[in-house]
mmCIF file of C-alpha atoms in Angstrom:
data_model
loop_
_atom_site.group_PDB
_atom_site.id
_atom_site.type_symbol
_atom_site.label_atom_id
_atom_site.label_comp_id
_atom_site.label_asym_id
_atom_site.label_seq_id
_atom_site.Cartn_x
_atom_site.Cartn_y
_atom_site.Cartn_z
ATOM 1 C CA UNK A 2 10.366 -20.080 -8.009
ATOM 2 C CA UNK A 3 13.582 -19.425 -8.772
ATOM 3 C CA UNK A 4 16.391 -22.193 -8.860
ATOM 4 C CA UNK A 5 19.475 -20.204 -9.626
ATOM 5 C CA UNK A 6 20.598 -18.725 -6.484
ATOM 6 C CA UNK A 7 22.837 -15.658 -7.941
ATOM 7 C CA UNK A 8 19.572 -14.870 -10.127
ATOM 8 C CA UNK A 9 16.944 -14.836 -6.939
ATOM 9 C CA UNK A 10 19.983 -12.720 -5.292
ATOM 10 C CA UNK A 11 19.769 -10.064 -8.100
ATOM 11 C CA UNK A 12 15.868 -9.973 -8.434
ATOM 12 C CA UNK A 13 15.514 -9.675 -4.534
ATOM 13 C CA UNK A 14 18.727 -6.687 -4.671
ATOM 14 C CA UNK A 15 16.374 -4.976 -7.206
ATOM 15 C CA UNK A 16 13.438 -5.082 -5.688
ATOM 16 C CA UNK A 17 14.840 -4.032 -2.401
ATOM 17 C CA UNK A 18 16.446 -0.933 -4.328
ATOM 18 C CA UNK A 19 13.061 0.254 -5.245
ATOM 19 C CA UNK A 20 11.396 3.686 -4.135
ATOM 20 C CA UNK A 21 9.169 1.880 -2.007
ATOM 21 C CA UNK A 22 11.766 -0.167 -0.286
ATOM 22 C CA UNK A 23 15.435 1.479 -0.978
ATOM 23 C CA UNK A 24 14.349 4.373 2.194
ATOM 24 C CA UNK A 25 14.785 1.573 4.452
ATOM 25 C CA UNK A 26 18.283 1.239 4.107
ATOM 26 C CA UNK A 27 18.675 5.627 4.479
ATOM 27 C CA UNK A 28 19.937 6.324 8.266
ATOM 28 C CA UNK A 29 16.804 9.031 8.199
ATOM 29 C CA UNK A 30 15.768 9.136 4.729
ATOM 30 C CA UNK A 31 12.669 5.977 5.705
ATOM 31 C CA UNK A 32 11.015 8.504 7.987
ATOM 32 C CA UNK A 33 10.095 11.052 5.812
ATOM 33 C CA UNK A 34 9.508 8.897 2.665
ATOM 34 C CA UNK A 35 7.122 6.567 4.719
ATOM 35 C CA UNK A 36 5.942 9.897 5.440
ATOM 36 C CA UNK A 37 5.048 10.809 2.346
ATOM 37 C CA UNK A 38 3.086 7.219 1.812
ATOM 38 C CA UNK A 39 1.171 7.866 5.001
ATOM 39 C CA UNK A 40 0.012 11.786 3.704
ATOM 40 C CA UNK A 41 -0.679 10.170 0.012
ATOM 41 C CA UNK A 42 -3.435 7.495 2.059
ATOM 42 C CA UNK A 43 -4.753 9.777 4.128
ATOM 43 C CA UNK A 44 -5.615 12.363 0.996
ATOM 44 C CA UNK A 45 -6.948 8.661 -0.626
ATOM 45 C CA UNK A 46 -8.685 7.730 2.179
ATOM 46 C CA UNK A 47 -10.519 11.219 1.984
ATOM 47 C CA UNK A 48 -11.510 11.123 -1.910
ATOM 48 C CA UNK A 49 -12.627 7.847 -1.620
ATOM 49 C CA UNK A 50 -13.436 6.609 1.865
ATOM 50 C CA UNK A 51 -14.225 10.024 3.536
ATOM 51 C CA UNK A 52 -16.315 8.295 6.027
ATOM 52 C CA UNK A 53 -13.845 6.127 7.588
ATOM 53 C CA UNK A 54 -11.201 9.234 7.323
ATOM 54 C CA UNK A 55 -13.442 10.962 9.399
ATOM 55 C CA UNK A 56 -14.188 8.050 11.420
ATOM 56 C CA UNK A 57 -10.282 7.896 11.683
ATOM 57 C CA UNK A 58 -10.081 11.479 12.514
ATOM 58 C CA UNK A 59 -12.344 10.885 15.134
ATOM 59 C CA UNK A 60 -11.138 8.061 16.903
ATOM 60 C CA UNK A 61 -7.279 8.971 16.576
ATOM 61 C CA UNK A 62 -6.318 6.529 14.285
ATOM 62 C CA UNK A 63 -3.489 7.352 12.259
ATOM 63 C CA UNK A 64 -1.905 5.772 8.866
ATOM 64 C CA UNK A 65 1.529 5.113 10.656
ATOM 65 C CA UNK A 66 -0.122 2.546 13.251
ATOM 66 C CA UNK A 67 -0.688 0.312 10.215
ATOM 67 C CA UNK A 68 0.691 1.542 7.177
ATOM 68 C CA UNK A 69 4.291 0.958 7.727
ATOM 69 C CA UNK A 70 4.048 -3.094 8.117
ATOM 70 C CA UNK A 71 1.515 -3.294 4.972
ATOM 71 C CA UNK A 72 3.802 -1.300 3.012
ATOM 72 C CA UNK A 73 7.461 -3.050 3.998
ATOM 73 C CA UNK A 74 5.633 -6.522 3.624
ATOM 74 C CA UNK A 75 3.451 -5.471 0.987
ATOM 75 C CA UNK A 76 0.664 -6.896 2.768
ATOM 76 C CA UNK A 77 1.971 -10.244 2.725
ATOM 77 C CA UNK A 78 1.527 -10.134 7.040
ATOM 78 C CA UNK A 79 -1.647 -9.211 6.907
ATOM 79 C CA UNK A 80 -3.480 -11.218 3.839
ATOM 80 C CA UNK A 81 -3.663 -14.335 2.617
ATOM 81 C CA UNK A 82 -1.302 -16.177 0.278
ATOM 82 C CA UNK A 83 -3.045 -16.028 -2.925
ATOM 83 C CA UNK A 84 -4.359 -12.613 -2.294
ATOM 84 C CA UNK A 85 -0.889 -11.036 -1.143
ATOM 85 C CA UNK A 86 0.579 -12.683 -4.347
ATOM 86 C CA UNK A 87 -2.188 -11.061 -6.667
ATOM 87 C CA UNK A 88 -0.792 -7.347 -4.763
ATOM 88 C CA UNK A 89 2.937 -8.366 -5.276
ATOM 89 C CA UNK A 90 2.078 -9.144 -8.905
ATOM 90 C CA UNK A 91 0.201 -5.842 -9.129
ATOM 91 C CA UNK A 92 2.986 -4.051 -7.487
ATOM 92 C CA UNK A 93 5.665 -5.150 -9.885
ATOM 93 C CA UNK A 94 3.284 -4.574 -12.341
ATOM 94 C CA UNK A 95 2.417 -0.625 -11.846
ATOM 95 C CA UNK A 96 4.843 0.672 -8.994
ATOM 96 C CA UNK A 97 4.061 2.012 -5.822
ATOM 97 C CA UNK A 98 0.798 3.647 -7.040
ATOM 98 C CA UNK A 99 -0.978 0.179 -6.707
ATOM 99 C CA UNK A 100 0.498 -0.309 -2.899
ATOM 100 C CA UNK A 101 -2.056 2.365 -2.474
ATOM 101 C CA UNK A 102 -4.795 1.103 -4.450
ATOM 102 C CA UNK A 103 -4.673 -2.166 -2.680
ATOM 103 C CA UNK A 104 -4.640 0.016 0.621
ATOM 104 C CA UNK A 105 -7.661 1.745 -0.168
ATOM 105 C CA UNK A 106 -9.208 -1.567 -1.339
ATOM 106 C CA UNK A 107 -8.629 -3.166 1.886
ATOM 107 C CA UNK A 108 -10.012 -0.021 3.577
ATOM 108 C CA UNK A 109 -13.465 -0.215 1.796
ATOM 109 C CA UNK A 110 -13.375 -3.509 1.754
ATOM 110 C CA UNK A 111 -13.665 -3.442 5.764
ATOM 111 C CA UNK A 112 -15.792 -0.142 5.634
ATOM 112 C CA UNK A 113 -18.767 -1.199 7.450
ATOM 113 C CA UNK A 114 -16.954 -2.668 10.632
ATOM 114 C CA UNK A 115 -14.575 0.351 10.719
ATOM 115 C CA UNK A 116 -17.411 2.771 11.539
ATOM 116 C CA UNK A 117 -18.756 0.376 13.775
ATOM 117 C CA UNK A 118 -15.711 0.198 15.319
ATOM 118 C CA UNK A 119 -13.787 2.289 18.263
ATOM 119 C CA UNK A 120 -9.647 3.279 18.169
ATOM 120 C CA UNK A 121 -8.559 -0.369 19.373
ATOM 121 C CA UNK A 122 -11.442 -2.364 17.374
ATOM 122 C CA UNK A 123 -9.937 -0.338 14.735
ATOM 123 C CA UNK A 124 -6.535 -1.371 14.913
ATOM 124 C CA UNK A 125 -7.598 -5.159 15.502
ATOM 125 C CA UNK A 126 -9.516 -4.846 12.844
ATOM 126 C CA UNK A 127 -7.255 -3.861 10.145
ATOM 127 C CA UNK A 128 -4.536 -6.061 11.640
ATOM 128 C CA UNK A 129 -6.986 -9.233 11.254
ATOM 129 C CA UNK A 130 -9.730 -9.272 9.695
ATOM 130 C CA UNK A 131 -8.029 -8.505 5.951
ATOM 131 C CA UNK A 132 -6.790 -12.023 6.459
ATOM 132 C CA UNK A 133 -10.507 -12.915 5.248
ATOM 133 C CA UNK A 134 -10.440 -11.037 1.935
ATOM 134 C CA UNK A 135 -10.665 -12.748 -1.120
ATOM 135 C CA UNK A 136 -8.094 -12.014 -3.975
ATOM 136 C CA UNK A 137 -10.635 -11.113 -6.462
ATOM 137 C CA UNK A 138 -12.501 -8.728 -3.941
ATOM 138 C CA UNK A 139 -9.834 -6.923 -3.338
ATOM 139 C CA UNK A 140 -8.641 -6.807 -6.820
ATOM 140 C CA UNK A 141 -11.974 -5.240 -7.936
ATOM 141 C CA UNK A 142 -11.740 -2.721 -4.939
ATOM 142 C CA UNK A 143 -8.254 -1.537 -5.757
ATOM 143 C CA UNK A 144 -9.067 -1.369 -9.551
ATOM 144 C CA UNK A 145 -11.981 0.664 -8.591
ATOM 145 C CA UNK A 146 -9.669 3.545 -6.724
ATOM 146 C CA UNK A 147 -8.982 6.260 -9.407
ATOM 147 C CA UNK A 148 -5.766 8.228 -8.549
ATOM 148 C CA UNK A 149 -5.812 11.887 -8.699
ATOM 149 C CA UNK A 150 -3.663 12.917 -6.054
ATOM 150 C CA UNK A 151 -0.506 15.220 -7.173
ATOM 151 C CA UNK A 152 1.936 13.946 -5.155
ATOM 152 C CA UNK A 153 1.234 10.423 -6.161
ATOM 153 C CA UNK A 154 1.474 11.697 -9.679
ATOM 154 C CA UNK A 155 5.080 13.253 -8.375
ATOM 155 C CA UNK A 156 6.273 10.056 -6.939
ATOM 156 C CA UNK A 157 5.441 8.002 -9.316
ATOM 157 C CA UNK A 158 7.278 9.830 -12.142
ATOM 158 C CA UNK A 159 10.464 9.889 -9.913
ATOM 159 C CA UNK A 160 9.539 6.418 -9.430
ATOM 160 C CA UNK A 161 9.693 6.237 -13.050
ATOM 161 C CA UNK A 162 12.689 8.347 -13.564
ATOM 162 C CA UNK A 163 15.078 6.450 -10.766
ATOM 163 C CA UNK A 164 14.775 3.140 -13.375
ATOM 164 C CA UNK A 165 11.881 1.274 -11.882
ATOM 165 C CA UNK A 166 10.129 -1.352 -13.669
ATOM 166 C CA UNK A 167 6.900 -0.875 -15.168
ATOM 167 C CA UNK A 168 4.656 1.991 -16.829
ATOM 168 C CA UNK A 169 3.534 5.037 -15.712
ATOM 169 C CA UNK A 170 -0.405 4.486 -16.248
ATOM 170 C CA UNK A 171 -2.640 7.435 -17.881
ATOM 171 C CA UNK A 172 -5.426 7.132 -15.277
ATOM 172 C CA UNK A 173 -4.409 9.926 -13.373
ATOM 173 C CA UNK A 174 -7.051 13.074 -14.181
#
């Protein structure tokens, strides 16, 4: 909580000028940078979850019909309180890179009624049931999700390079 109003004013103006968030305010810059975030998950989702991408695949499920509203609320629509606060503190923690992490978490998290699942139950599910995860699960989950992907590598350096808060992790293989 922050009682001086000019001082919540600047930390929200730099968080909202952010890679992650800054697109948003780009007549049609958003669309191809959300673009980007949806290509990055689905590359995740096939290193690490490759059967629920090919579930996806399958049932026509795309990143876009759920991606965009965890990543301009960072999740804080979908999941509980104390677990959305654990992501935000992640997030301003390590960048972007965890958004996706915590994405992939949430995926694995709700594996086993994904593939159970068709197109609709899909979407239902990963509108509603994340609201049940637990903030250490998920934590656990995300932590578990080794990045390799190059263009994640890419964006976070620009990331880096644009002034953003943070430290670019060695993880990446």
């Amino acid at each position: 909580y922050i009682e001086d109003v000019y001082m919540a004013f600047v930390v929200l103006a730099n968080l909202l000028n952010t890679p992650l968030f800054s697109p948003l305010f780009r007549p049609k810059g958003w669309r191809h940078a959300y673009t980007e975030h949806y290509n990055i998950h689905r590359a995740l989702l096939s290193q690490h979850v490759p059967q629920v991408h090919q579930h996806f695949e399958n049932e026509g499920v795309e990143p876009d019909m759920y991606m965009l509203e965890w990543l301009i609320t960072l999740f804080s629509r979908r999941l509980r309180l104390d677990t959305s606060g654990r992501v935000w503190d992640m997030y301003l923690t390590h960048g972007v890179s965890y958004v996706h992490k915590a994405a992939i978490g949430i995926v694995k998290l709700l594996q086993k009624q994904l593939l159970a699942a068709p197109f609709a139950k899909c979407l239902k599910i990963l509108k509603e049931e994340t609201a049940n995860i637990e903030p250490e699960e998920l934590i656990v989950a995300s932590d578990a999700v080794r990045l390799k992907n190059t263009e994640l590598i890419i964006m976070r350096k620009k990331e880096m390079n644009e002034g953003s808060r943070g430290y670019f992790v060695g993880e990446y293989q």
